[in-house]
CSV table of N, CA and C in Angstrom, one decimal:
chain,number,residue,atom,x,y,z
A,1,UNK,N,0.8,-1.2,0.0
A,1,UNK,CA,0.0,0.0,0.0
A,1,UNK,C,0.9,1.2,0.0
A,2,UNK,N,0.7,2.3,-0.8
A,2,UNK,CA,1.6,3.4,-0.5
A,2,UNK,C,0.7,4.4,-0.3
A,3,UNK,N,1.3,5.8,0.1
A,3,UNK,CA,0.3,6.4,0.8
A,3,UNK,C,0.4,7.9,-0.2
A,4,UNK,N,-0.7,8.6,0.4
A,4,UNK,CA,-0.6,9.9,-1.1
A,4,UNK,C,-0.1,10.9,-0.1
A,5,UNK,N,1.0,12.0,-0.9
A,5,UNK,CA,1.5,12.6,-0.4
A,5,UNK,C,0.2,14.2,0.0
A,6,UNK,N,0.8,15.2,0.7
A,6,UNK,CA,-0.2,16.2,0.9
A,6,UNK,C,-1.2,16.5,-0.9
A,7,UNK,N,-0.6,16.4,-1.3
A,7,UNK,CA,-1.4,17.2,-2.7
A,7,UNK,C,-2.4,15.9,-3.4
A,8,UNK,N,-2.3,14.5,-2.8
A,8,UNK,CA,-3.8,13.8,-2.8
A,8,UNK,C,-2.9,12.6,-4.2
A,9,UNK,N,-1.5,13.0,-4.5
A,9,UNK,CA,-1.3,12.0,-5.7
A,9,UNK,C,-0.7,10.7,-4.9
A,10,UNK,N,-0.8,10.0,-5.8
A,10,UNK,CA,-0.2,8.4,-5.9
A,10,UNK,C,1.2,8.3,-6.5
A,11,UNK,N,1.9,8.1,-5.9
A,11,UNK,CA,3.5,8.2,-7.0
A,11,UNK,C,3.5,6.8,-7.8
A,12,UNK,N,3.7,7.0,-9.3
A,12,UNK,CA,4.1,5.7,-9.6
A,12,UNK,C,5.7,5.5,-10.2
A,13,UNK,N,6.1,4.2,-10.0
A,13,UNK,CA,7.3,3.7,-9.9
A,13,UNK,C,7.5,3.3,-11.4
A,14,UNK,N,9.1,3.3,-11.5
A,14,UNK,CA,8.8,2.4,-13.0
A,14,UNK,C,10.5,2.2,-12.6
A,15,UNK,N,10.5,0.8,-14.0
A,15,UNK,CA,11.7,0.3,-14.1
A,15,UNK,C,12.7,0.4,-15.2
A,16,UNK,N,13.5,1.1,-14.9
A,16,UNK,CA,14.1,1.6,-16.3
A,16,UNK,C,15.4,1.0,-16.3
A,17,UNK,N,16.4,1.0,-17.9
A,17,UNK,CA,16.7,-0.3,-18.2
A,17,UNK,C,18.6,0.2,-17.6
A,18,UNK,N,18.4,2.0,-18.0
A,18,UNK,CA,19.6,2.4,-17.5
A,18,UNK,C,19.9,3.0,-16.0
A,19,UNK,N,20.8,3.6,-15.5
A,19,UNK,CA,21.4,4.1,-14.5
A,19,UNK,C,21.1,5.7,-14.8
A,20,UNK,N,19.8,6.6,-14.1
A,20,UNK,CA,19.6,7.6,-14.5
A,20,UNK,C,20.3,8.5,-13.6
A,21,UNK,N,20.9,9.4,-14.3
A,21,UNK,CA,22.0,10.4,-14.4
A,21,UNK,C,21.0,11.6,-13.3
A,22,UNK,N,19.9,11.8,-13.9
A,22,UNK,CA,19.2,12.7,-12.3
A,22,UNK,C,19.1,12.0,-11.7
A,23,UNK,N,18.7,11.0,-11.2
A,23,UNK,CA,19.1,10.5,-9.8
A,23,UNK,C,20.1,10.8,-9.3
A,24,UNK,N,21.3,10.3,-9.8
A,24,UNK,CA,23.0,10.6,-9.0
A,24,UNK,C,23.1,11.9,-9.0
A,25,UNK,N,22.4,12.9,-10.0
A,25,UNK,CA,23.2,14.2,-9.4
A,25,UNK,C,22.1,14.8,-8.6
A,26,UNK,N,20.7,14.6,-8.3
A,26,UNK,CA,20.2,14.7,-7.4
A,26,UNK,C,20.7,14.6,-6.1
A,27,UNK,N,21.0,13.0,-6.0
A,27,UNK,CA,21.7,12.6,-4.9
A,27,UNK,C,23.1,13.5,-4.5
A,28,UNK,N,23.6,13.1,-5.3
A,28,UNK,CA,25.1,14.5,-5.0
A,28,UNK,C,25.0,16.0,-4.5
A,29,UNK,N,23.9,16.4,-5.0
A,29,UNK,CA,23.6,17.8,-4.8
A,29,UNK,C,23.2,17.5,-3.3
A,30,UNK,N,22.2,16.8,-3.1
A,30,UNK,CA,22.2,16.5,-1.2
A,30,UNK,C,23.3,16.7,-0.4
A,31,UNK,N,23.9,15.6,-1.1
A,31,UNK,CA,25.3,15.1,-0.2
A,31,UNK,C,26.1,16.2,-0.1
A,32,UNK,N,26.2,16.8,-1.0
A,32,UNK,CA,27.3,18.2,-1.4
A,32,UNK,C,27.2,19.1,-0.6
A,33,UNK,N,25.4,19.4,0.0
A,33,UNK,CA,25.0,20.4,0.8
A,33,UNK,C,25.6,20.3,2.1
A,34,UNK,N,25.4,19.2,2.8
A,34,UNK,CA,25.9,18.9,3.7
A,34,UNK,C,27.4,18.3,3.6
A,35,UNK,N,28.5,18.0,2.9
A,35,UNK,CA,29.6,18.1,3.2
A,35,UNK,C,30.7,18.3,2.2
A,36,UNK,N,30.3,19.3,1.0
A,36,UNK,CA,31.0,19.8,0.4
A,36,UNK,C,30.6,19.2,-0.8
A,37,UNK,N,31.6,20.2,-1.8
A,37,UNK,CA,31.5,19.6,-3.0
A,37,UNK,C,32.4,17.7,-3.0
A,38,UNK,N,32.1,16.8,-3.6
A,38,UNK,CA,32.6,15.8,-4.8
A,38,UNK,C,33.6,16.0,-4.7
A,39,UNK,N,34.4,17.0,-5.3
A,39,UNK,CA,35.8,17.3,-5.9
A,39,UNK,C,36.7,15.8,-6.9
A,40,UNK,N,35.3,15.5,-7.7
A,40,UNK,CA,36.5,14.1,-8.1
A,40,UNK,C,37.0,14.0,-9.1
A,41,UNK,N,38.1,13.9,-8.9
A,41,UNK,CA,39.2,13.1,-10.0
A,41,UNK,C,40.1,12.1,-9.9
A,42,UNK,N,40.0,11.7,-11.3
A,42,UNK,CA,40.7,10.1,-11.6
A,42,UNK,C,41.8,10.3,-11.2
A,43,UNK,N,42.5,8.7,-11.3
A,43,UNK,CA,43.8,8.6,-10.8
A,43,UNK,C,44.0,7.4,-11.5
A,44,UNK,N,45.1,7.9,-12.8
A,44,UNK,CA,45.4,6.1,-13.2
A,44,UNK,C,46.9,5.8,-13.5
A,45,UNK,N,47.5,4.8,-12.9
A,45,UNK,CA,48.8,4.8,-13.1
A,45,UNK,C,49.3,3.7,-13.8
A,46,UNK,N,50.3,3.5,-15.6
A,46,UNK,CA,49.9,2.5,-16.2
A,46,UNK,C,51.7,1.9,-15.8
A,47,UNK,N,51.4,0.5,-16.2
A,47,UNK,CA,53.4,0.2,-15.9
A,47,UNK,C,53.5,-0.7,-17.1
A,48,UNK,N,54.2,-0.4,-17.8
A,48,UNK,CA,54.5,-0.4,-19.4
A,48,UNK,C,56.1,-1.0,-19.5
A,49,UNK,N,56.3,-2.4,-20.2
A,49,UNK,CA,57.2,-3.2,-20.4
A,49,UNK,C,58.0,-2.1,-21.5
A,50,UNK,N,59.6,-2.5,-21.9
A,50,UNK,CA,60.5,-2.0,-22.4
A,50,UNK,C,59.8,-1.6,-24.4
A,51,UNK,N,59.2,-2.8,-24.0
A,51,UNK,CA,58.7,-2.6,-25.7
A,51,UNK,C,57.1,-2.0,-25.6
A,52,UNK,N,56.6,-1.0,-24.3
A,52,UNK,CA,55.3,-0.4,-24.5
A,52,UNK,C,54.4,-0.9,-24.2
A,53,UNK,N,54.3,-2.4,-24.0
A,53,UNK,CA,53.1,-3.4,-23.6
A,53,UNK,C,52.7,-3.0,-22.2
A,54,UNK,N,51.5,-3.1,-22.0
A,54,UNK,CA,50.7,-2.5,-20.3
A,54,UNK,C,51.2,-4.3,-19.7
A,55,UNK,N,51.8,-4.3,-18.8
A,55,UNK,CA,52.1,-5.3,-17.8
A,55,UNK,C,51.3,-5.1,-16.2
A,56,UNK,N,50.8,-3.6,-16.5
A,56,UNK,CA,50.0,-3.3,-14.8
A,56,UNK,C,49.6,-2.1,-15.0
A,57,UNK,N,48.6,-1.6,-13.8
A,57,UNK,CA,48.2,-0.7,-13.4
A,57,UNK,C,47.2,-0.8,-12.4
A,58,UNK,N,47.1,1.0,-12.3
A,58,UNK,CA,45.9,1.3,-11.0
A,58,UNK,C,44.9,2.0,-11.7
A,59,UNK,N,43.7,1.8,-10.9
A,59,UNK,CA,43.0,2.6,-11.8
A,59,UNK,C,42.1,3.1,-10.1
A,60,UNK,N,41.8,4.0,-10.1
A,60,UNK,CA,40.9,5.3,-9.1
A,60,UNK,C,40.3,6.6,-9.3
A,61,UNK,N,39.6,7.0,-7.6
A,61,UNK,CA,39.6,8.2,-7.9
A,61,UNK,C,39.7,9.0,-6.7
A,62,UNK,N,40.0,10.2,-6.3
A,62,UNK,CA,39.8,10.9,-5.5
A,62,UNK,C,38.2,11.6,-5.3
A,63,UNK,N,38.0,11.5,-4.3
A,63,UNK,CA,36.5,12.0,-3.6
A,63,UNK,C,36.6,12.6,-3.0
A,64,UNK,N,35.7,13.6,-1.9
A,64,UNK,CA,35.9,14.1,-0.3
A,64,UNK,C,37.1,13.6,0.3
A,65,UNK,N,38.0,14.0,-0.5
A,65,UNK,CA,39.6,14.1,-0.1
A,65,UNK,C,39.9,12.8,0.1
A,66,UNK,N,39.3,12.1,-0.5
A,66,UNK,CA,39.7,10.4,-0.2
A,66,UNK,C,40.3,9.3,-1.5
A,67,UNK,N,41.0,8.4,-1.8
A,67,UNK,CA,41.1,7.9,-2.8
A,67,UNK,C,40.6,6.6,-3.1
A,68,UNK,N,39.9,6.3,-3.8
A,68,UNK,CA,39.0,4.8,-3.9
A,68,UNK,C,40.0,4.3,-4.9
A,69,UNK,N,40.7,3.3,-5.0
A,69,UNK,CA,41.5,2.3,-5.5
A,69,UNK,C,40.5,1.2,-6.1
A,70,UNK,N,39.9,1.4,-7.4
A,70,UNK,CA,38.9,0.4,-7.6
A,70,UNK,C,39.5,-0.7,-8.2
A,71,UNK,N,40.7,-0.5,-9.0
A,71,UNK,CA,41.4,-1.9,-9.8
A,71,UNK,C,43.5,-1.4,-9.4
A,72,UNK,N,43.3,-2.6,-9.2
A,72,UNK,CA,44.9,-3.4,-9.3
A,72,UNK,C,45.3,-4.0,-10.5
A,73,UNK,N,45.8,-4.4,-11.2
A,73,UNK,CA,46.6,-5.6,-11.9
A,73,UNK,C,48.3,-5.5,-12.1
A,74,UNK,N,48.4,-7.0,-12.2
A,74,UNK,CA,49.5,-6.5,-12.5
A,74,UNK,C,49.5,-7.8,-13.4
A,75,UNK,N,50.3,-7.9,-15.0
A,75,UNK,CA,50.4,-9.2,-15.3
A,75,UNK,C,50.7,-10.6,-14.9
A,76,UNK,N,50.3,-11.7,-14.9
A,76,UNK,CA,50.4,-12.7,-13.6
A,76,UNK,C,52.0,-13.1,-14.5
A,77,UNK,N,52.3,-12.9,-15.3
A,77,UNK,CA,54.1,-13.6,-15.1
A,77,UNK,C,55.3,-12.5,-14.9
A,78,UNK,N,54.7,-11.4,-14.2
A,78,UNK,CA,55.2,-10.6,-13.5
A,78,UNK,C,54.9,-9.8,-12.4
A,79,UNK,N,54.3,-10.9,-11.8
A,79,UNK,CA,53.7,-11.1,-10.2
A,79,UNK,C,55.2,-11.6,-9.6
A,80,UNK,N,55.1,-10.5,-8.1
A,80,UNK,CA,56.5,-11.0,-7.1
A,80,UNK,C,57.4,-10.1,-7.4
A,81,UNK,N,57.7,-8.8,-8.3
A,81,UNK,CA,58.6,-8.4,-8.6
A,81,UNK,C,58.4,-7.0,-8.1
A,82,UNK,N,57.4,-7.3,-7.2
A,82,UNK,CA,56.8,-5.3,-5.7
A,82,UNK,C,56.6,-4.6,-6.8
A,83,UNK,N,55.7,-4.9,-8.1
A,83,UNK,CA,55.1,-3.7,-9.0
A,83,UNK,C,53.9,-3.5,-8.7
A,84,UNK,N,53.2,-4.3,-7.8
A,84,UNK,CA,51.6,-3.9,-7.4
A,84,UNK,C,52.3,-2.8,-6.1
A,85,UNK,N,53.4,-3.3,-5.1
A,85,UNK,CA,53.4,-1.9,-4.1
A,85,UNK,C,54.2,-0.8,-4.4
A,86,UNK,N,54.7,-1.0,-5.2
A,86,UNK,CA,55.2,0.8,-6.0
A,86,UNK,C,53.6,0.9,-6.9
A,87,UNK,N,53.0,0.5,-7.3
A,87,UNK,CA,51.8,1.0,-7.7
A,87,UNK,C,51.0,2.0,-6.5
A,88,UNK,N,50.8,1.0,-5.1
A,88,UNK,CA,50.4,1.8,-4.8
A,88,UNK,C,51.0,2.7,-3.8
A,89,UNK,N,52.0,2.8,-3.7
A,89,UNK,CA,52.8,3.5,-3.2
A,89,UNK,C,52.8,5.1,-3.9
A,90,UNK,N,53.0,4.6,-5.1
A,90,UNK,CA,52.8,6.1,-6.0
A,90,UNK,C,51.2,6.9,-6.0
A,91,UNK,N,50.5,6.2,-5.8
A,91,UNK,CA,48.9,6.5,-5.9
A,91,UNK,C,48.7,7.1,-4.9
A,92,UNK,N,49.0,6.1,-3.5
A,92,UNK,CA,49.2,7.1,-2.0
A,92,UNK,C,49.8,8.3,-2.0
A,93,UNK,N,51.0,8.7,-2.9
A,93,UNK,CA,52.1,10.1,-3.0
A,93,UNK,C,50.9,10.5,-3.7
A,94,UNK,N,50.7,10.3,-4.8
A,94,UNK,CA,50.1,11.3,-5.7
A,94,UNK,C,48.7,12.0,-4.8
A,95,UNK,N,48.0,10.8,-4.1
A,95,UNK,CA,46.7,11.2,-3.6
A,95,UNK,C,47.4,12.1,-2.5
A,96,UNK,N,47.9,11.9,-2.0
A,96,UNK,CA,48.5,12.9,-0.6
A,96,UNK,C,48.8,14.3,-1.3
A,97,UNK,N,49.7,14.7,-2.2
A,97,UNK,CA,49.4,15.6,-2.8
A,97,UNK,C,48.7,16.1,-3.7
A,98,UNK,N,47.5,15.6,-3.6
A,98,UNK,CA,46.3,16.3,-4.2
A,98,UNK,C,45.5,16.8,-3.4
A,99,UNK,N,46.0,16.5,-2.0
A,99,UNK,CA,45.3,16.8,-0.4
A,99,UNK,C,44.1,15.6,0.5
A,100,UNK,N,44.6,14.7,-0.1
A,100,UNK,CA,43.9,13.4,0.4
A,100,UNK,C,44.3,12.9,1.7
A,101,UNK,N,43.2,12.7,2.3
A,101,UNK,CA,42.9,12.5,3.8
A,101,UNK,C,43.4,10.5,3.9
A,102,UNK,N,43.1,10.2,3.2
A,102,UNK,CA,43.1,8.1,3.1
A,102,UNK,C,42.5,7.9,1.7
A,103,UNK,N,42.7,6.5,1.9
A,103,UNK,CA,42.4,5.7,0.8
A,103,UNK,C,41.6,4.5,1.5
A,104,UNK,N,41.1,4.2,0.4
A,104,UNK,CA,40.6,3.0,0.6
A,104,UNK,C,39.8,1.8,-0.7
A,105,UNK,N,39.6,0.6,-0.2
A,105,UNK,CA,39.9,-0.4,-1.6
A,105,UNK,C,39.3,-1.8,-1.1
A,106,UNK,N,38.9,-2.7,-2.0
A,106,UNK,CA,37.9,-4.0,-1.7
A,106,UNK,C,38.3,-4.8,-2.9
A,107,UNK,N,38.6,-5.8,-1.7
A,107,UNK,CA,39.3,-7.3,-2.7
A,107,UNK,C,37.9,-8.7,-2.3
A,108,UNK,N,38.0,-9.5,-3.6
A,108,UNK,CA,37.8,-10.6,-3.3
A,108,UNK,C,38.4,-11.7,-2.6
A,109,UNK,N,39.4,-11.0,-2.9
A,109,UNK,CA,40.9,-12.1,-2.2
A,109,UNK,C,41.3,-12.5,-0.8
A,110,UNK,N,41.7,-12.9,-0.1
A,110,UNK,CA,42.0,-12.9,1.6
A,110,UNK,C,43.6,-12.5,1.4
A,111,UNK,N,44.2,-13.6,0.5
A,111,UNK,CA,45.6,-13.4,0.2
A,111,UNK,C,45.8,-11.7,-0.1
A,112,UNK,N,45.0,-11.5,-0.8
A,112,UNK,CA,45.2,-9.6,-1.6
A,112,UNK,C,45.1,-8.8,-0.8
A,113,UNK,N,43.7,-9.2,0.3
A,113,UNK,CA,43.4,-8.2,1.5
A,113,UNK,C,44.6,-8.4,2.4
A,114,UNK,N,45.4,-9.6,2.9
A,114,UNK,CA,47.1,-9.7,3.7
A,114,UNK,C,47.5,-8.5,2.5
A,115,UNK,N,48.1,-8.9,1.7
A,115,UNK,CA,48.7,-7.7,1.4
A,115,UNK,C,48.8,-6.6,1.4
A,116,UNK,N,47.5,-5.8,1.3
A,116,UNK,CA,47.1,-4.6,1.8
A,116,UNK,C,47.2,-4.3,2.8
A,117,UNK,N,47.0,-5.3,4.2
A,117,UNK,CA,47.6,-4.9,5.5
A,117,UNK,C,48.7,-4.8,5.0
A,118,UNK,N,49.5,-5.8,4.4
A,118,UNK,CA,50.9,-5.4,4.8
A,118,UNK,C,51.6,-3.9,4.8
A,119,UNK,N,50.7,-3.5,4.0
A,119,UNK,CA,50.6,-1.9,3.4
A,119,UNK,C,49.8,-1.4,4.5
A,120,UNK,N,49.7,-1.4,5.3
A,120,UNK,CA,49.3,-0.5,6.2
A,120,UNK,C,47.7,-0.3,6.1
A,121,UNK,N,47.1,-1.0,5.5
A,121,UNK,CA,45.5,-0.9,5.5
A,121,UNK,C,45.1,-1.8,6.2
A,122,UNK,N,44.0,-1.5,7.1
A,122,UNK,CA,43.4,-2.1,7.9
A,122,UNK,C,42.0,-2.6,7.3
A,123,UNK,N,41.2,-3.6,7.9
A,123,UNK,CA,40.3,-4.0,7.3
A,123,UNK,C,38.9,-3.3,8.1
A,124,UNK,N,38.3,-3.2,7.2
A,124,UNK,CA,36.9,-1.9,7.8
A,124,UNK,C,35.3,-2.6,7.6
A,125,UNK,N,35.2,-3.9,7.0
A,125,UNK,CA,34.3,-4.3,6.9
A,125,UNK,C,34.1,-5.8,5.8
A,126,UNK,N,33.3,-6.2,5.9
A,126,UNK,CA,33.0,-7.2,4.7
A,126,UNK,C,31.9,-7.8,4.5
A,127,UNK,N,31.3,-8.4,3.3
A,127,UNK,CA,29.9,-8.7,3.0
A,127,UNK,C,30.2,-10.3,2.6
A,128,UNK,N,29.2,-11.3,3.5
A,128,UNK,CA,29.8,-12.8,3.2
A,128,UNK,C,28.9,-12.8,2.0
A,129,UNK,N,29.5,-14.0,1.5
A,129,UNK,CA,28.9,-14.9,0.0
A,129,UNK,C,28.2,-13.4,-1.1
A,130,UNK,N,29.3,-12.4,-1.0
A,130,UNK,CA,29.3,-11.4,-2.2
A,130,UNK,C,30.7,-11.7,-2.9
A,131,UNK,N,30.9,-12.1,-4.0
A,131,UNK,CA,29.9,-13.3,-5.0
A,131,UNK,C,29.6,-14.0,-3.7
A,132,UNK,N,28.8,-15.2,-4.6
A,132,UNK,CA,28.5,-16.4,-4.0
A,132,UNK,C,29.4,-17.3,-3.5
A,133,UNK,N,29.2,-17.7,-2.7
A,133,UNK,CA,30.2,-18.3,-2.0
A,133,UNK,C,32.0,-17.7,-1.7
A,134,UNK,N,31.7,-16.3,-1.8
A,134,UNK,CA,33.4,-15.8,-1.5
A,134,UNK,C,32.9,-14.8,-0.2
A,135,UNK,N,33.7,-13.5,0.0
A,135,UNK,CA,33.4,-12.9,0.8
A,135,UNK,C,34.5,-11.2,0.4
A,136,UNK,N,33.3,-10.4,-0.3
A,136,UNK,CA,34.1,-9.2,-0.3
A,136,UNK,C,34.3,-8.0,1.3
A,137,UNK,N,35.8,-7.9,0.6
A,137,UNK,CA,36.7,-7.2,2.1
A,137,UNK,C,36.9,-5.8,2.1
A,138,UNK,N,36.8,-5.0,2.4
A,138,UNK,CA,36.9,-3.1,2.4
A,138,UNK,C,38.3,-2.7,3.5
A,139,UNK,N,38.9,-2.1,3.3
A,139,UNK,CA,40.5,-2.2,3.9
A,139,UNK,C,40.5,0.0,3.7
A,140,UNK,N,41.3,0.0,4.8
A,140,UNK,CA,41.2,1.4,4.6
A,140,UNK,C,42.7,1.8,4.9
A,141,UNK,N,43.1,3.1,4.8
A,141,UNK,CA,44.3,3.7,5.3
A,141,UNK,C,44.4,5.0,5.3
A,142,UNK,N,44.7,5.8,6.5
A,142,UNK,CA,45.3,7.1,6.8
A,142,UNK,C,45.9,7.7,6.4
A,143,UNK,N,45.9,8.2,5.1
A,143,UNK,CA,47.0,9.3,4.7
A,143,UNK,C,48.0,10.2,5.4
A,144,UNK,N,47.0,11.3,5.8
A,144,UNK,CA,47.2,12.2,6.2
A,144,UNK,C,45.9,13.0,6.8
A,145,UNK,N,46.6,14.1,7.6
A,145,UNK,CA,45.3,14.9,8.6
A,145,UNK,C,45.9,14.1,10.2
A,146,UNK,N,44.5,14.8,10.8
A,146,UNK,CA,44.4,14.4,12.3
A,146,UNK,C,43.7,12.6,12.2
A,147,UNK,N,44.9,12.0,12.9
A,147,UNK,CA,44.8,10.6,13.2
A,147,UNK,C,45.5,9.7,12.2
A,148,UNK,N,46.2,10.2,10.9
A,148,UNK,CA,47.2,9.3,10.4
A,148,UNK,C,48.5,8.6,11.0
A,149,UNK,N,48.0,7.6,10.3
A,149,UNK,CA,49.4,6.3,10.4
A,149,UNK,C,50.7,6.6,10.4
């Protein structure tokens, strides 16, 4: 049962097939009021073998002075050679001088999430059997400001 607002209407719902663009910046404009603008920008760092081939990278963004680390790679027969933590080593420099407060980032992995501690990220949360049967992990870290690492 839904209820009618003061002016006596019925709201009707519908299902649409894309990700509507007024919604998010509706929503933004909320969020913005209360704690600033977004300010976002990408952050992508590529690691390019001698002959130009992409062997790795990072891909992100900066937010409310924060950096979301959404992808890692690094090619698997050049796994072990510390190019994923100069990856993000440089990503943390770069975010810190762009005025970023922390970062933060979500693996499927347990092994991936150890490594990110080892890097100084702590684990902040997780959602069991996201996928099915695994368990996604949310890992954070202190830049900089009042209360960094």
């Amino acid at each position: 049962m839904f209820s009618r607002n003061s002016s006596g209407e019925k709201p009707s719902f519908e299902i649409v097939a894309t990700e509507s663009a007024e919604i998010a910046a509706r929503l933004g404009a909320e969020i913005a009021g209360r704690f600033g603008p977004r300010d976002e920008s990408p952050l992508s760092i590529a690691i390019r073998d001698g002959a130009g081939a992409l062997i790795g990278g990072l891909n992100g963004v900066i937010h409310w002075r924060w950096l979301y680390i959404r992808h890692v790679w690094i090619e698997e027969s050049r796994r072990g050679e510390r190019l994923a933590t100069k990856l993000m080593e440089m990503a943390e420099e770069t975010a810190r001088g762009r005025g970023a407060l922390g970062a933060y980032i979500d693996t499927f992995d347990p092994k991936v999430a150890g490594f990110y501690e080892r890097l100084g990220y702590s684990p902040v949360g997780s959602i069991a059997d996201f996928p099915p049967g695994g368990r996604r992990i949310f890992l954070s870290k202190r830049l900089a400001g009042e209360g960094a690492k």
